[in-house]
Short mmCIF file of C-alpha atoms in Angstrom, two decimals:
data_model
loop_
_atom_site.label_atom_id
_atom_site.label_comp_id
_atom_site.label_asym_id
_atom_site.label_seq_id
_atom_site.Cartn_x
_atom_site.Cartn_y
_atom_site.Cartn_z
CA MET R 5 -29.41 -26.94 -0.38
CA PHE R 6 -26.08 -25.73 -1.39
CA VAL R 7 -27.32 -23.25 -3.78
CA ASN R 8 -29.28 -21.54 -1.26
CA CYS R 9 -26.92 -21.66 1.50
CA ARG R 10 -23.93 -19.48 -0.66
CA ASN R 11 -26.77 -17.22 -1.81
CA LYS R 12 -27.53 -16.10 1.66
CA VAL R 13 -23.61 -15.73 1.97
CA ASP R 14 -23.51 -13.86 -1.04
CA LYS R 15 -26.87 -11.44 -0.11
CA TYR R 16 -25.07 -10.57 3.40
CA ASP R 17 -21.40 -9.87 1.85
CA SER R 18 -21.40 -6.87 -0.18
CA PRO R 19 -18.97 -3.93 -0.60
CA ILE R 20 -20.52 -1.92 2.14
CA LYS R 21 -21.88 -4.98 4.46
CA GLY R 22 -19.95 -7.97 6.08
CA LYS R 23 -16.83 -9.49 7.22
CA ILE R 24 -14.01 -11.22 5.46
CA PHE R 25 -10.24 -12.36 6.37
CA ILE R 26 -7.40 -11.55 4.50
CA SER R 27 -3.63 -12.36 5.05
CA VAL R 28 -0.86 -9.50 4.53
CA ASP R 29 2.92 -10.08 4.08
CA GLU R 30 3.86 -8.02 7.61
CA SER R 31 6.35 -6.03 5.80
CA PHE R 32 3.26 -3.73 4.47
CA LYS R 33 1.63 -3.85 7.80
CA PRO R 34 1.75 -0.01 8.19
CA VAL R 35 -0.01 0.82 5.15
CA ILE R 36 -2.71 -1.90 4.68
CA THR R 37 -3.40 -1.09 8.32
CA GLU R 38 -4.41 2.33 7.63
CA GLN R 39 -6.27 1.38 4.19
CA VAL R 40 -8.56 -1.14 6.06
CA LYS R 41 -8.81 1.76 9.03
CA VAL R 42 -10.13 4.19 6.33
CA TYR R 43 -12.56 1.72 4.13
CA GLU R 44 -14.09 0.19 7.60
CA ALA R 45 -14.83 4.00 8.53
CA SER R 46 -16.17 4.92 5.24
CA HIS R 47 -18.36 1.80 5.46
CA PRO R 48 -19.23 1.32 9.34
CA GLY R 49 -20.82 -2.16 8.41
CA THR R 50 -17.82 -3.73 6.65
CA TYR R 51 -15.17 -5.60 9.10
CA ILE R 52 -11.89 -6.66 7.41
CA GLU R 53 -9.89 -8.73 9.59
CA ALA R 54 -6.04 -8.65 8.63
CA SER R 55 -3.77 -11.38 9.66
CA TYR R 56 -0.40 -10.08 9.33
CA LYS R 57 2.48 -13.10 8.91
CA SER R 58 5.20 -14.05 6.00
CA GLU R 59 4.63 -14.34 2.47
CA ALA R 60 4.79 -18.13 2.66
CA ASP R 61 2.09 -18.13 5.42
CA CYS R 62 -0.17 -16.00 3.04
CA PHE R 63 0.06 -18.18 0.03
CA ARG R 64 -0.74 -21.08 2.75
CA ASP R 65 -3.74 -19.30 3.63
CA LEU R 66 -4.95 -18.45 0.01
CA GLN R 67 -5.72 -22.29 0.09
CA LYS R 68 -8.01 -21.83 2.67
CA ASP R 69 -11.77 -21.26 2.18
CA SER R 70 -11.83 -18.80 5.04
CA THR R 71 -9.25 -16.63 3.75
CA ARG R 72 -10.65 -14.36 0.89
CA MET R 73 -7.68 -12.27 -0.24
CA ILE R 74 -4.10 -12.03 0.41
CA ILE R 75 -1.71 -9.25 -0.06
CA VAL R 76 1.98 -9.94 -1.19
CA SER R 77 5.02 -8.73 -3.39
CA ARG R 78 3.84 -11.39 -6.27
CA GLY R 79 1.60 -12.03 -8.56
CA LEU R 80 0.53 -15.91 -9.45
CA THR R 81 2.54 -17.98 -11.89
CA GLU R 82 0.50 -19.97 -14.78
CA GLU R 83 0.80 -23.33 -12.65
CA GLU R 84 -0.65 -21.51 -9.49
CA ASN R 85 -3.30 -20.03 -11.63
CA GLN R 86 -4.58 -23.24 -13.07
CA PHE R 87 -4.47 -24.76 -9.57
CA TYR R 88 -6.93 -21.98 -8.15
CA LYS R 89 -8.98 -21.95 -11.80
CA GLN R 90 -9.79 -26.05 -11.18
CA LYS R 91 -10.09 -25.54 -7.51
CA LEU R 92 -12.86 -23.01 -7.38
CA SER R 93 -14.20 -23.32 -11.03
CA PHE R 94 -13.63 -19.42 -11.43
CA LYS R 95 -10.37 -17.30 -12.13
CA VAL R 96 -8.73 -15.62 -9.17
CA GLN R 97 -8.21 -11.91 -9.64
CA TRP R 98 -4.74 -10.54 -8.98
CA ASP R 99 -2.83 -7.23 -9.88
CA ILE R 100 -0.38 -4.64 -8.73
CA LEU R 101 -1.32 -1.94 -6.55
CA ALA R 102 1.72 0.03 -5.46
CA TYR R 103 5.46 -0.15 -5.44
CA ASP R 104 7.43 -0.75 -2.13
CA ALA R 105 11.18 -0.41 -1.50
CA ILE R 106 13.25 -2.64 0.98
CA VAL R 107 15.57 -0.39 2.73
CA VAL R 108 18.82 -0.93 4.44
CA ILE R 109 18.66 0.72 7.72
CA VAL R 110 21.84 1.28 10.11
CA ASN R 111 22.48 2.62 13.48
CA LYS R 112 22.58 6.36 14.05
CA GLN R 113 26.21 6.04 15.31
CA SER R 114 27.50 3.94 12.36
CA LYS R 115 30.49 5.19 10.18
CA ASP R 116 29.10 3.34 7.11
CA SER R 117 25.79 4.27 5.49
CA LEU R 118 26.97 3.68 1.55
CA PHE R 119 26.72 0.29 0.17
CA THR R 120 27.09 -0.99 -3.31
CA ILE R 121 25.41 -4.23 -4.48
CA ASP R 122 28.74 -6.44 -4.39
CA LYS R 123 29.10 -5.15 -0.55
CA LEU R 124 25.54 -6.21 0.38
CA ARG R 125 25.96 -9.28 -1.29
CA GLY R 126 29.00 -10.04 0.81
CA TYR R 127 27.24 -9.32 3.78
CA LEU R 128 24.04 -11.63 2.97
CA SER R 129 26.18 -14.55 2.05
CA GLY R 130 28.60 -14.55 4.75
CA LYS R 131 31.38 -13.74 3.03
CA ASP R 132 31.88 -10.60 4.71
CA THR R 133 31.29 -10.96 8.32
CA SER R 134 32.20 -7.38 9.62
CA LYS R 135 28.67 -6.45 9.89
CA LEU R 136 25.68 -8.28 11.96
CA VAL R 137 22.78 -8.79 9.29
CA ALA R 138 19.31 -8.83 10.20
CA VAL R 139 15.97 -9.37 8.19
CA ASP R 140 12.55 -8.58 9.01
CA GLY R 141 10.94 -12.64 9.74
CA ARG R 142 12.15 -15.89 10.96
CA ASN R 143 9.96 -17.26 8.03
CA ALA R 144 9.79 -16.54 4.36
CA THR R 145 8.72 -12.88 4.07
CA SER R 146 8.64 -11.25 1.08
CA THR R 147 11.98 -9.31 2.05
CA VAL R 148 13.90 -12.26 2.65
CA ARG R 149 12.56 -13.98 -0.91
CA MET R 150 13.54 -10.73 -2.86
CA LEU R 151 17.17 -10.59 -1.51
CA LYS R 152 17.99 -14.37 -1.82
CA ASP R 153 16.34 -14.36 -5.53
CA SER R 154 17.92 -10.62 -6.62
CA LEU R 155 21.31 -10.66 -4.40
CA LEU R 156 22.30 -13.84 -3.58
CA MET R 157 20.79 -15.63 -7.08
CA GLY R 158 18.89 -18.49 -5.08
CA ALA R 159 21.53 -19.43 -2.24
CA GLU R 160 21.24 -19.36 1.15
CA PHE R 161 22.30 -16.31 3.73
CA GLY R 162 25.58 -16.61 5.77
CA LYS R 163 25.59 -17.33 9.36
CA ASN R 164 25.96 -13.84 10.41
CA VAL R 165 22.40 -13.40 8.99
CA MET R 166 19.84 -13.24 11.82
CA ALA R 167 16.28 -12.98 11.75
CA ALA R 168 14.36 -10.69 13.77
CA PRO R 169 10.89 -12.15 14.72
CA ASP R 170 9.06 -8.92 12.67
CA SER R 171 9.96 -5.73 11.51
CA LYS R 172 9.54 -3.52 15.26
CA ASP R 173 12.14 -6.14 16.51
CA LEU R 174 14.53 -5.58 13.73
CA ILE R 175 14.56 -1.84 14.30
CA SER R 176 15.05 -2.25 17.83
CA TYR R 177 17.91 -4.58 17.46
CA VAL R 178 19.57 -2.14 14.90
CA SER R 179 18.77 0.65 17.23
CA SER R 180 20.81 -1.03 19.77
CA ASN R 181 24.13 -2.61 17.98
CA GLU R 182 26.26 0.04 16.11
CA ASN R 183 27.75 -2.64 13.82
CA ALA R 184 24.39 -3.63 12.53
CA ILE R 185 22.51 -3.25 9.45
CA GLY R 186 19.16 -4.32 8.62
CA PHE R 187 16.66 -4.79 5.83
CA ILE R 188 13.11 -3.58 6.14
CA GLY R 189 10.16 -2.69 3.93
CA PHE R 190 9.75 0.97 3.20
CA SER R 191 6.10 1.47 4.54
CA TRP R 192 7.69 0.72 8.37
CA VAL R 193 10.24 3.33 8.11
CA GLY R 194 9.57 5.91 5.25
CA ASP R 195 6.65 7.89 6.23
CA GLU R 196 7.82 11.17 6.97
CA ASP R 197 4.30 12.29 8.52
CA ASP R 198 4.03 9.30 10.81
CA PRO R 199 5.42 10.52 14.35
CA VAL R 200 6.38 6.80 15.55
CA GLN R 201 8.25 6.53 12.43
CA GLN R 202 10.24 9.60 12.82
CA GLN R 203 11.16 8.79 16.61
CA TYR R 204 12.74 5.67 14.88
CA LYS R 205 15.14 8.41 13.28
CA ASP R 206 16.22 9.37 16.59
CA SER R 207 18.31 5.61 16.79
CA ILE R 208 18.57 4.75 13.35
CA ARG R 209 19.07 6.25 9.68
CA PHE R 210 19.19 4.92 5.84
CA GLY R 211 21.88 3.57 4.08
CA LEU R 212 22.37 4.50 0.50
CA ILE R 213 22.50 2.14 -2.00
CA GLU R 214 24.46 1.88 -5.36
CA CYS R 215 22.42 3.96 -7.50
CA LYS R 216 20.76 2.26 -11.14
CA ASN R 217 20.60 4.47 -14.18
CA CYS R 218 22.99 6.84 -12.64
CA GLU R 219 26.71 8.11 -13.16
CA ALA R 220 29.31 5.68 -11.96
CA GLY R 221 29.71 6.35 -7.90
CA THR R 222 26.32 7.65 -7.25
CA PHE R 223 24.30 6.41 -4.10
CA ALA R 224 20.47 6.66 -3.66
CA LYS R 225 18.13 6.87 -1.02
CA PRO R 226 14.55 5.15 -1.02
CA SER R 227 12.11 7.77 -1.92
CA GLN R 228 9.18 8.02 -4.06
CA ALA R 229 11.23 9.92 -6.51
CA THR R 230 14.41 7.20 -6.59
CA ILE R 231 11.54 4.42 -6.73
CA THR R 232 9.53 5.84 -10.08
CA ALA R 233 12.60 6.92 -11.66
CA GLY R 234 14.03 3.38 -11.08
CA GLN R 235 17.29 4.51 -9.60
CA TYR R 236 16.65 2.67 -6.20
CA PRO R 237 17.82 -0.87 -6.85
CA LEU R 238 15.62 -2.56 -4.23
CA VAL R 239 11.78 -1.96 -5.36
CA ARG R 240 9.27 -4.43 -5.36
CA PRO R 241 5.63 -4.21 -6.01
CA LEU R 242 2.54 -4.84 -3.81
CA PHE R 243 -0.18 -7.21 -4.94
CA PHE R 244 -3.53 -8.08 -4.22
CA ILE R 245 -4.56 -11.66 -4.75
CA LEU R 246 -8.65 -12.11 -4.58
CA LYS R 247 -10.62 -15.36 -4.56
CA GLU R 248 -13.92 -13.58 -5.59
CA ASN R 249 -16.26 -14.22 -8.49
CA THR R 250 -19.32 -12.07 -7.51
CA LEU R 251 -19.20 -8.13 -6.24
CA GLY R 252 -18.56 -8.76 -2.50
CA LEU R 253 -16.63 -7.10 0.14
CA GLY R 254 -13.16 -8.14 -1.22
CA SER R 255 -13.99 -7.06 -4.56
CA GLY R 256 -15.22 -3.51 -2.87
CA PHE R 257 -11.96 -3.27 -0.94
CA VAL R 258 -9.89 -4.08 -4.10
CA ASN R 259 -11.80 -1.26 -5.94
CA PHE R 260 -11.00 1.16 -3.08
CA LEU R 261 -7.46 0.29 -2.99
CA SER R 262 -7.05 0.66 -6.93
CA LEU R 263 -8.96 3.98 -7.12
CA GLU R 264 -8.38 7.30 -6.18
CA ARG R 265 -8.90 7.69 -1.89
CA GLY R 266 -6.73 3.65 -1.68
CA GLN R 267 -4.07 5.36 -4.10
CA LEU R 268 -3.80 8.82 -2.22
CA ILE R 269 -3.37 6.36 0.81
CA PHE R 270 -0.42 4.57 -0.93
CA ARG R 271 1.25 8.11 -2.17
CA ARG R 272 0.70 9.83 1.64
CA SER R 273 2.62 6.67 3.09
CA TYR R 274 5.60 7.84 0.48
CA LEU R 275 4.80 4.62 -1.64
CA VAL R 276 4.48 4.91 -5.23
CA PRO R 277 1.03 4.03 -6.61
CA ALA R 278 0.96 1.95 -9.35
CA LYS R 279 -2.92 2.38 -10.62
CA MET R 280 -2.83 6.33 -10.67
CA ASN R 281 -0.21 9.02 -11.39
CA PHE R 282 -0.52 12.07 -9.07
CA THR R 283 1.35 15.11 -10.31
CA VAL R 284 1.80 18.40 -8.22
CA ARG R 285 0.43 21.50 -9.76
CA LYS R 286 0.16 25.23 -8.67
CA SER R 287 -3.68 25.62 -8.12
CA MET R 288 -5.85 28.72 -9.57
CA MET R 289 -5.74 30.02 -6.26
CA GLU R 290 -2.34 30.11 -5.87
CA SER R 291 -2.18 31.73 -8.77
CA ASN R 292 -4.58 34.46 -8.27
CA THR R 293 -2.87 35.20 -4.83
CA ASN R 294 0.32 35.86 -6.54
CA LEU R 295 -1.22 38.19 -8.66
CA ILE R 296 -3.20 39.81 -6.34
CA ASN R 297 0.28 40.15 -4.36
CA LYS R 298 2.16 41.77 -7.20
CA THR R 299 -0.42 44.10 -7.76
CA THR R 300 -0.86 45.32 -4.34
CA GLU R 301 2.76 45.69 -4.48
#
């Protein structure tokens, strides 16, 4: 009876038909919302219900039968791999899809927008309380985890650090406080073609951080170029973790994210694709047009 029930579910659930539940770290919401929208439009028989929450909550959801996939900023440890293999009787799939960055944003009127790593560490630890500091979530988001692991070496935030309910509230907080700085996912503020994100720049701007692999005294702005070149210091991967051992809707969505269309959406959102290398080349049409123009002249 159990086998028959499972076969009925598998028959209904395919890359082009069915419904699944996924959990996504809230700091990746803008780009994953776009990915889901395009996938569902391409396959009208599919429905991917994405729930956006802290990274810690995503991993808790992964243990539930109802959650097929999570999208977070780290893969599984060996201990976690073994746990899910024993629980599910098959190996969980996971891999990197793209690279994101943690952006330091400041109020538009702020006079201070250049930050060394030591300076940021001082703000986060509470040793320097000259700034109001905000992070993107009250729970353990990937931003919070990375800042604690990479900058504070596991230590706790200082009392001057406040947790905004979500990324939108963080932007609003920095916008209304001239002395505030905030740490937020790049996909929330980095899309130069998104009119909503461009409106944010009326009240906030990017802080520049001490550059890696550069000459001393050089500061880097978060961008596809500085992320790719390893110059921007606060870079993190974007992982999928999938519980599926058949060709279901989860596998179909992962394939979409990993291949050209999904990777182009990451690129179009100003993240760095991890699966495909896109380069800009002059087209033959442009070359012929230039030749015609020169001949006409």
